[in-house]
CSV table of C-alpha atoms and ligand atoms in Angstrom, one decimal:
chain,number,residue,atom,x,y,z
A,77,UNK,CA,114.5,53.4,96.4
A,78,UNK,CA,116.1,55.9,98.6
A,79,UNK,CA,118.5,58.6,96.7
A,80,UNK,CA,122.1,58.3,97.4
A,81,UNK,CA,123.6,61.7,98.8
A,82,UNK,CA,126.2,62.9,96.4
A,83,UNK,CA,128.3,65.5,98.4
A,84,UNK,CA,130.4,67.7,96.0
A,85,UNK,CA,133.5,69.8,96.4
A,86,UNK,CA,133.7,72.5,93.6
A,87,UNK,CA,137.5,73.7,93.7
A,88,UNK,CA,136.9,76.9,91.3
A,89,UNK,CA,140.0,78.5,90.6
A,90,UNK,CA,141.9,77.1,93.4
A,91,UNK,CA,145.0,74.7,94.1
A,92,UNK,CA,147.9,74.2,92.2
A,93,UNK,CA,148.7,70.6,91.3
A,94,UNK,CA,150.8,70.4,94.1
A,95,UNK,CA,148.4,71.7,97.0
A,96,UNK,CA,145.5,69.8,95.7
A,97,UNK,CA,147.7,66.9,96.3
A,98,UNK,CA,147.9,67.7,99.9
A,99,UNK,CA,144.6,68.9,100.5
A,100,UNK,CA,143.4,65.1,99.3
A,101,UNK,CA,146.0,63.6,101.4
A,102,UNK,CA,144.7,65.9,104.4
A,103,UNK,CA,140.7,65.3,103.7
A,104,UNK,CA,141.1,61.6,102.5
A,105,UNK,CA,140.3,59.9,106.0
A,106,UNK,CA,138.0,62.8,107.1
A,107,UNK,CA,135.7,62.0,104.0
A,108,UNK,CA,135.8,58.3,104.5
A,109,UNK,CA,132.0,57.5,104.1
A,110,UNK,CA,130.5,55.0,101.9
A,111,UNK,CA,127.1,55.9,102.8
A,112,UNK,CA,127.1,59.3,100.2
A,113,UNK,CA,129.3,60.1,96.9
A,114,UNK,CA,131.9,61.8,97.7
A,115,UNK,CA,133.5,63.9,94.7
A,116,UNK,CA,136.2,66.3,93.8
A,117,UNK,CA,135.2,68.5,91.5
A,118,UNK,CA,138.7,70.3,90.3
A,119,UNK,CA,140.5,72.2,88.2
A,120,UNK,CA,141.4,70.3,84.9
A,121,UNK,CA,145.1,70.6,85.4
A,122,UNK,CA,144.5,69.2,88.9
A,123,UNK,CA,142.6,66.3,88.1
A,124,UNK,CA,145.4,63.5,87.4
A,125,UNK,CA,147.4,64.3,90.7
A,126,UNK,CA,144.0,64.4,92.6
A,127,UNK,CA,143.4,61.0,91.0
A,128,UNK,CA,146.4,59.2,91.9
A,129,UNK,CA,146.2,61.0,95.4
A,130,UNK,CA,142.8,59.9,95.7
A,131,UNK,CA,143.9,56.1,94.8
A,132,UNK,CA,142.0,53.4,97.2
A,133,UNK,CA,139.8,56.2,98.5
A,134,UNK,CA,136.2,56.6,98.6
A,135,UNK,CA,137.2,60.1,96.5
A,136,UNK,CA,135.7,60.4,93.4
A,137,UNK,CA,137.2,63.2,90.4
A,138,UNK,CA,135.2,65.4,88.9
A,139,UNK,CA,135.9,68.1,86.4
A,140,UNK,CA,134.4,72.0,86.3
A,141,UNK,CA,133.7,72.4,82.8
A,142,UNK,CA,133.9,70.4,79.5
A,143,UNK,CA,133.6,71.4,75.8
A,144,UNK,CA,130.5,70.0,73.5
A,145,UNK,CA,132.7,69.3,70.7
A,146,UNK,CA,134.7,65.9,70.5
A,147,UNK,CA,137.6,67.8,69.4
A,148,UNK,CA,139.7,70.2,67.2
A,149,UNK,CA,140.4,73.7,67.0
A,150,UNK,CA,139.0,75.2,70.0
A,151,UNK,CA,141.9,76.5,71.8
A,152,UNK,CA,141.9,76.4,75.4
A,153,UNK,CA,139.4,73.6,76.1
A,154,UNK,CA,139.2,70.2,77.2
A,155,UNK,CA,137.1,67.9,75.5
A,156,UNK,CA,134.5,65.0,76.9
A,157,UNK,CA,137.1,62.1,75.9
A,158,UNK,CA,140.1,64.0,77.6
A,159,UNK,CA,137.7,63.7,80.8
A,160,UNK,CA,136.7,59.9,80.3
A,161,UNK,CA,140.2,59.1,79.1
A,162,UNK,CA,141.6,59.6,82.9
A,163,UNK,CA,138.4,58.4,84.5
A,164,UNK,CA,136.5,61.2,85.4
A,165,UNK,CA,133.0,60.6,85.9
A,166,UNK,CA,131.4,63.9,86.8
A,167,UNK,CA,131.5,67.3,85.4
A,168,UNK,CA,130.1,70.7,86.5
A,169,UNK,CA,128.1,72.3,84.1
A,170,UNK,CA,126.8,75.7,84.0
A,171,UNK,CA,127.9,77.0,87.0
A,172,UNK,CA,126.0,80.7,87.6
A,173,UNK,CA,130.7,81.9,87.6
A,174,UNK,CA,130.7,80.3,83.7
A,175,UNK,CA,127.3,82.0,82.7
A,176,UNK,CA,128.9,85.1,84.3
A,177,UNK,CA,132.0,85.7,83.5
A,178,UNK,CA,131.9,83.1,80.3
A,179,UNK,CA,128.8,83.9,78.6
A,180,UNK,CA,127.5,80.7,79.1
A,181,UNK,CA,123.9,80.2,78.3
A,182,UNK,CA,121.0,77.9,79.0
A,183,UNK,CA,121.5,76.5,75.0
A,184,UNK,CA,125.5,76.1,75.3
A,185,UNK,CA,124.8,74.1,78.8
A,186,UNK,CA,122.8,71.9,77.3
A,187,UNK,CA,125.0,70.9,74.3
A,188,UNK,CA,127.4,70.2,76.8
A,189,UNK,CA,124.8,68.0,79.0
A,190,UNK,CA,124.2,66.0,75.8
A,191,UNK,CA,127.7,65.7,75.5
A,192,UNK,CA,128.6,64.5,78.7
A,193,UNK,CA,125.7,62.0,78.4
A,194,UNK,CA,127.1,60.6,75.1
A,195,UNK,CA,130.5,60.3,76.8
A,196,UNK,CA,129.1,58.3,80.3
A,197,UNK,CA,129.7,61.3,82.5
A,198,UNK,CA,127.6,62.3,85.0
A,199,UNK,CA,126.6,66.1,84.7
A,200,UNK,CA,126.0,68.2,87.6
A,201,UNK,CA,124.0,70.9,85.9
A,202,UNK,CA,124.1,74.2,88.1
A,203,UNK,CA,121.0,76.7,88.0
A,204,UNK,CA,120.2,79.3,90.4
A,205,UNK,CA,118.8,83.1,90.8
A,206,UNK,CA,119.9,86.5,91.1
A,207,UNK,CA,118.9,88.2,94.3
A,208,UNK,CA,117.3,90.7,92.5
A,209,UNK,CA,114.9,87.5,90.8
A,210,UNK,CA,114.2,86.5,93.8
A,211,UNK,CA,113.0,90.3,94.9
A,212,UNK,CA,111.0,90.3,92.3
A,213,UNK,CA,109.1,86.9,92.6
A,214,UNK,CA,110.7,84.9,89.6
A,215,UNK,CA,112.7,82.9,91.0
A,216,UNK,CA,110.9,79.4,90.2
A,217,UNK,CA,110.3,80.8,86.6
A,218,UNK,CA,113.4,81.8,86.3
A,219,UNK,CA,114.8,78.2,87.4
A,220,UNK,CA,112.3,76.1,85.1
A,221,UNK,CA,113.9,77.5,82.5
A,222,UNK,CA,117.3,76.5,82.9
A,223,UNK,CA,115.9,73.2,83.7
A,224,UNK,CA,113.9,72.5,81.0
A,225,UNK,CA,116.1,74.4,78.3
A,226,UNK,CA,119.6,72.6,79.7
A,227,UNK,CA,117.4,69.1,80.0
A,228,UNK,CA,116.4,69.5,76.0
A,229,UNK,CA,116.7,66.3,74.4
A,230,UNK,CA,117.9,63.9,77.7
A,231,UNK,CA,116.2,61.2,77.6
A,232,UNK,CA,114.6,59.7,81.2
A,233,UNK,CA,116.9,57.6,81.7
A,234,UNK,CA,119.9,59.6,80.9
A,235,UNK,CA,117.8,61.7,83.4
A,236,UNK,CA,117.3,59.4,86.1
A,237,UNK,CA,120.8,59.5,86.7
A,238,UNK,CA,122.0,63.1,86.3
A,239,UNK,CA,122.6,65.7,89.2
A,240,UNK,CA,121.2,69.1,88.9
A,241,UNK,CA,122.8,71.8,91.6
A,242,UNK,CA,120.5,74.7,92.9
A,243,UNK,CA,123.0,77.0,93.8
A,244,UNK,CA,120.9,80.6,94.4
A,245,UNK,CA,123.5,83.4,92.8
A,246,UNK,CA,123.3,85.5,95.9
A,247,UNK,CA,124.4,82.8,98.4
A,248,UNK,CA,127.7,81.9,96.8
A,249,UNK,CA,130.3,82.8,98.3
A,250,UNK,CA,128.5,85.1,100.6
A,251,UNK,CA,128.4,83.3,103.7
A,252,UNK,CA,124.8,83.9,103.4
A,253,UNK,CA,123.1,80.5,103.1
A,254,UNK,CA,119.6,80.0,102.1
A,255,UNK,CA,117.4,79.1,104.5
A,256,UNK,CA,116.5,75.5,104.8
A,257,UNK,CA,113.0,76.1,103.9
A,258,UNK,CA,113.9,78.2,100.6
A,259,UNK,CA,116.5,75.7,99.7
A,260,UNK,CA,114.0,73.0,100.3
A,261,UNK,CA,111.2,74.4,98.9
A,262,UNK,CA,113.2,75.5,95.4
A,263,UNK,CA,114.8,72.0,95.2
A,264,UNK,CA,111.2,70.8,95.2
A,265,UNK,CA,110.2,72.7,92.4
A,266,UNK,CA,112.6,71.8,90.3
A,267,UNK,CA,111.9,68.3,91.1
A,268,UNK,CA,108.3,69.2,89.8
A,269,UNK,CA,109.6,70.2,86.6
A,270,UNK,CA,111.3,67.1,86.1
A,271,UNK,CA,107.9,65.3,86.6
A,272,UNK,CA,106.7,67.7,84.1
A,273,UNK,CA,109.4,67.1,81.6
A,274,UNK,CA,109.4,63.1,82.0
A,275,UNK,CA,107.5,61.5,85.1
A,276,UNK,CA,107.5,60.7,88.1
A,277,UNK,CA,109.6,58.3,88.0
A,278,UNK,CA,112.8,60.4,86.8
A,279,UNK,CA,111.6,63.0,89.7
A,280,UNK,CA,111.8,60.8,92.5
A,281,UNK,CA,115.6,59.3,90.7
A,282,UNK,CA,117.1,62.7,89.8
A,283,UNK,CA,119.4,63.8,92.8
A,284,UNK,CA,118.8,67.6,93.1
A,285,UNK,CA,121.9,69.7,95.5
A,286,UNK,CA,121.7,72.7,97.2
A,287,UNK,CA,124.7,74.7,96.9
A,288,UNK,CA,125.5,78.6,98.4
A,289,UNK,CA,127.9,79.0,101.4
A,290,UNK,CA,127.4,75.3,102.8
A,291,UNK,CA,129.2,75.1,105.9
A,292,UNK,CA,129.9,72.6,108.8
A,293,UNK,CA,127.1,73.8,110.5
A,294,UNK,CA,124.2,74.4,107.9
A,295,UNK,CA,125.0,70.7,106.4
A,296,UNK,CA,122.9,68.7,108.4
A,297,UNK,CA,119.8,70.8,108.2
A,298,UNK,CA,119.8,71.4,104.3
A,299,UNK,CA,120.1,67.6,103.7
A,300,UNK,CA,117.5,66.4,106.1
A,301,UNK,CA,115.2,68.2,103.9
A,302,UNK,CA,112.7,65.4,102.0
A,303,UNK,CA,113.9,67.2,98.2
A,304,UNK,CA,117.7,68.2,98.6
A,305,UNK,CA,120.2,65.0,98.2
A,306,UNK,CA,123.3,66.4,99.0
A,307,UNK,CA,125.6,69.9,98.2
A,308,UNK,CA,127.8,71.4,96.2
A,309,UNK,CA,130.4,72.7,98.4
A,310,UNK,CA,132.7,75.7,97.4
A,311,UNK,CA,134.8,77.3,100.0
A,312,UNK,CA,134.2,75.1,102.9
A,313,UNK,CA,135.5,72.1,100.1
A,314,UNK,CA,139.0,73.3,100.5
A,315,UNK,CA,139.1,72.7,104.4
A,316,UNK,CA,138.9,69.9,107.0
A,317,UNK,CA,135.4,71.1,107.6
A,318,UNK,CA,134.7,69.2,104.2
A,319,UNK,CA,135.1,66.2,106.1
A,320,UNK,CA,132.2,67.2,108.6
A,321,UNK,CA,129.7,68.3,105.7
A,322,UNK,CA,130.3,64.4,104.4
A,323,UNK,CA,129.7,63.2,107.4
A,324,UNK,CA,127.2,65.5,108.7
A,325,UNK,CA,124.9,63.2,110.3
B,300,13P,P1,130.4,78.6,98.3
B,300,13P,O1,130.2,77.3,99.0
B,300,13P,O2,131.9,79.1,98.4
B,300,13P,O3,129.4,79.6,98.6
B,300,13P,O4,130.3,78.2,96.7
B,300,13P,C1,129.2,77.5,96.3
B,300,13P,C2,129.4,77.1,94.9
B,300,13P,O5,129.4,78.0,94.0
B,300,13P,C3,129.7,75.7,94.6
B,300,13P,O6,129.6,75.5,93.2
C-alpha cells in the first residue's frame, strides 16, 4: 500500500496564542487537501486555540516536545496525558534545536518515543547531521544511530506507524536545502535500517520526512522522490506558502 504524505508544520518558538489563531484561520482553506496529513506542530500553550481554530478542518495538532514521565515534579513540562487529554495525536521528538540547546540525547528521545507509543501518539522522531559529519563522511553512521538507539524497544508495529524526520542540521533554517538526491538518498538509508531493525515490512510502512529549509519551490521535487513521504516544514509553515508545500503537486 502506497504511504500517505504527512506534511508537517513545526512552529518552534513562534506565535502567541492569539496569532496562531489567525495564522490557522489564514492557512485553513489553503491547506485543504485530503490526499496528505496535514499537521500543526505547535507550541504547547498554542495547542488548544489551534485546535478549536482548526475545528471542521483537515488540520491536525501536534505538539513539539513531551516529557517521559506520566507526571509529578518535573517543573516546566508537559506530560504524554496532558497531550492525549486535548486530542493531540503527534508529537515532535528530538528535534536537532532540543539536542542543542536542551541536551537531549539519543537515550532521553527514546524514553520519550516509548512514551508517546504507550500514550497512542504518533512520534515524529527528528535525526539529522552536522555539516561538519557530513564533511567528514559519517553522515549515514552518524544517522543509524539515532535511529536505532531512539527505535530501542518499539515494537514493528508500533513502528509501522511512526514518522521519523531527516532534517540535516546544516539546512535548517539556512535557506540551504539539501539536494533532492542527498535528501533522497539519506531518507533511503534510514529506511534500510529499519529493515535491519524489523523487516521489510515496517520499512516499506514507516513514513520517513525530509526537513531543512522546505520551501514552495523545493516541495514538489523532495516528495517525488521514491523514499521521502512528506516534510517537516519550519519557516515556510508560518506563511501562505504552507498552503502550496501541501498541495505541491
Ligand atoms: P526550516 O524549514 O525553517 O529550515 O526548519 C526546518 C525544521 O527544523 C523543521 O523542524
Amino acid at each position: 500500500m502506497a504511504r500517505k504524505k504527512i506534511i508537517a508544520g513545526n512552529w518552534k518558538m513562534n506565535m502567541t496564542p492569539s496569532e496562531a489563531v489567525a495564522l490557522v484561520n489564514t492557512l485553513k482553506p489553503l491547506v485543504a487537501n485530503d490526499d496528505v496529513d496535514v499537521v500543526f506542530c505547535v507550541p504547547a500553550i498554542d495547542i488548544i486555540p489551534v485546535m478549536e481554530a482548526a475545528k471542521g478542518s483537515n488540520i491536525q495538532v501536534g505538539a513539539e516536545n513531551m516529557y517521559y514521565e506520566e507526571k509529578g515534579a518535573y517543573t516546566g513540562e508537559i506530560s504524554p496525558a496532558m497531550l492525549t487529554d486535548v486530542g493531540v495525536k503527534y508529537v515532535v521528538l528530538g528535534h536537532s534545536e532540543r539536542r542543542q540547546y536542551f541536551a537531549e540525547t539519543n537515550e532521553t528521545v527514546n524514553k520519550k518515543v516509548l512514551k508517546a507509543f504507550e500514550h497512542g501518539i504518533t512520534p515524529i522522531m527528528c535525526c539529522g547531521e552536522t555539516l561538519e559529519q557530513r564533511e567528514q563522511g559519517v553522515t549515514m553512521d552518524f544517522i543509524r544511530q539515532q535511529v536505532k538507539v531512539g527505535m530501542l524497544g518499539v515494537t514493528a508495529d508500533q513502528a509501522k506507524t511512526a514518522v521519523i524526520a531527516y532534517e540535516p542540521i546544516w539546512a535548517i533554517g539556512t535557506g540551504k536545502t539539501a539536494t533532492t538526491e542527498q535528501a533522497q538518498e539519506v531518507c533511503k538509508g534510514i529506511r534500510e535500517c529499519v529493515a535491519e531493525i524489523y523487516d521489510d515490512a515496517t520499512a516499506a510502512a514507516i513514513r520517513i520526512q525530509y526537513g531543512g529549509s522546505v520551501n514552495a519551490k523545493t516541495a514538489a521535487d523532495l516528495f517525488a522522490q521514491a523514499d521521502i513521504d512528506g516534510g517537516l516544514v519550519g519557516g515556510a509553515a508560518l506563511k501562505p506558502d504552507f498552503g502550496q508545500i501541501v498541495n505541491y503537486k
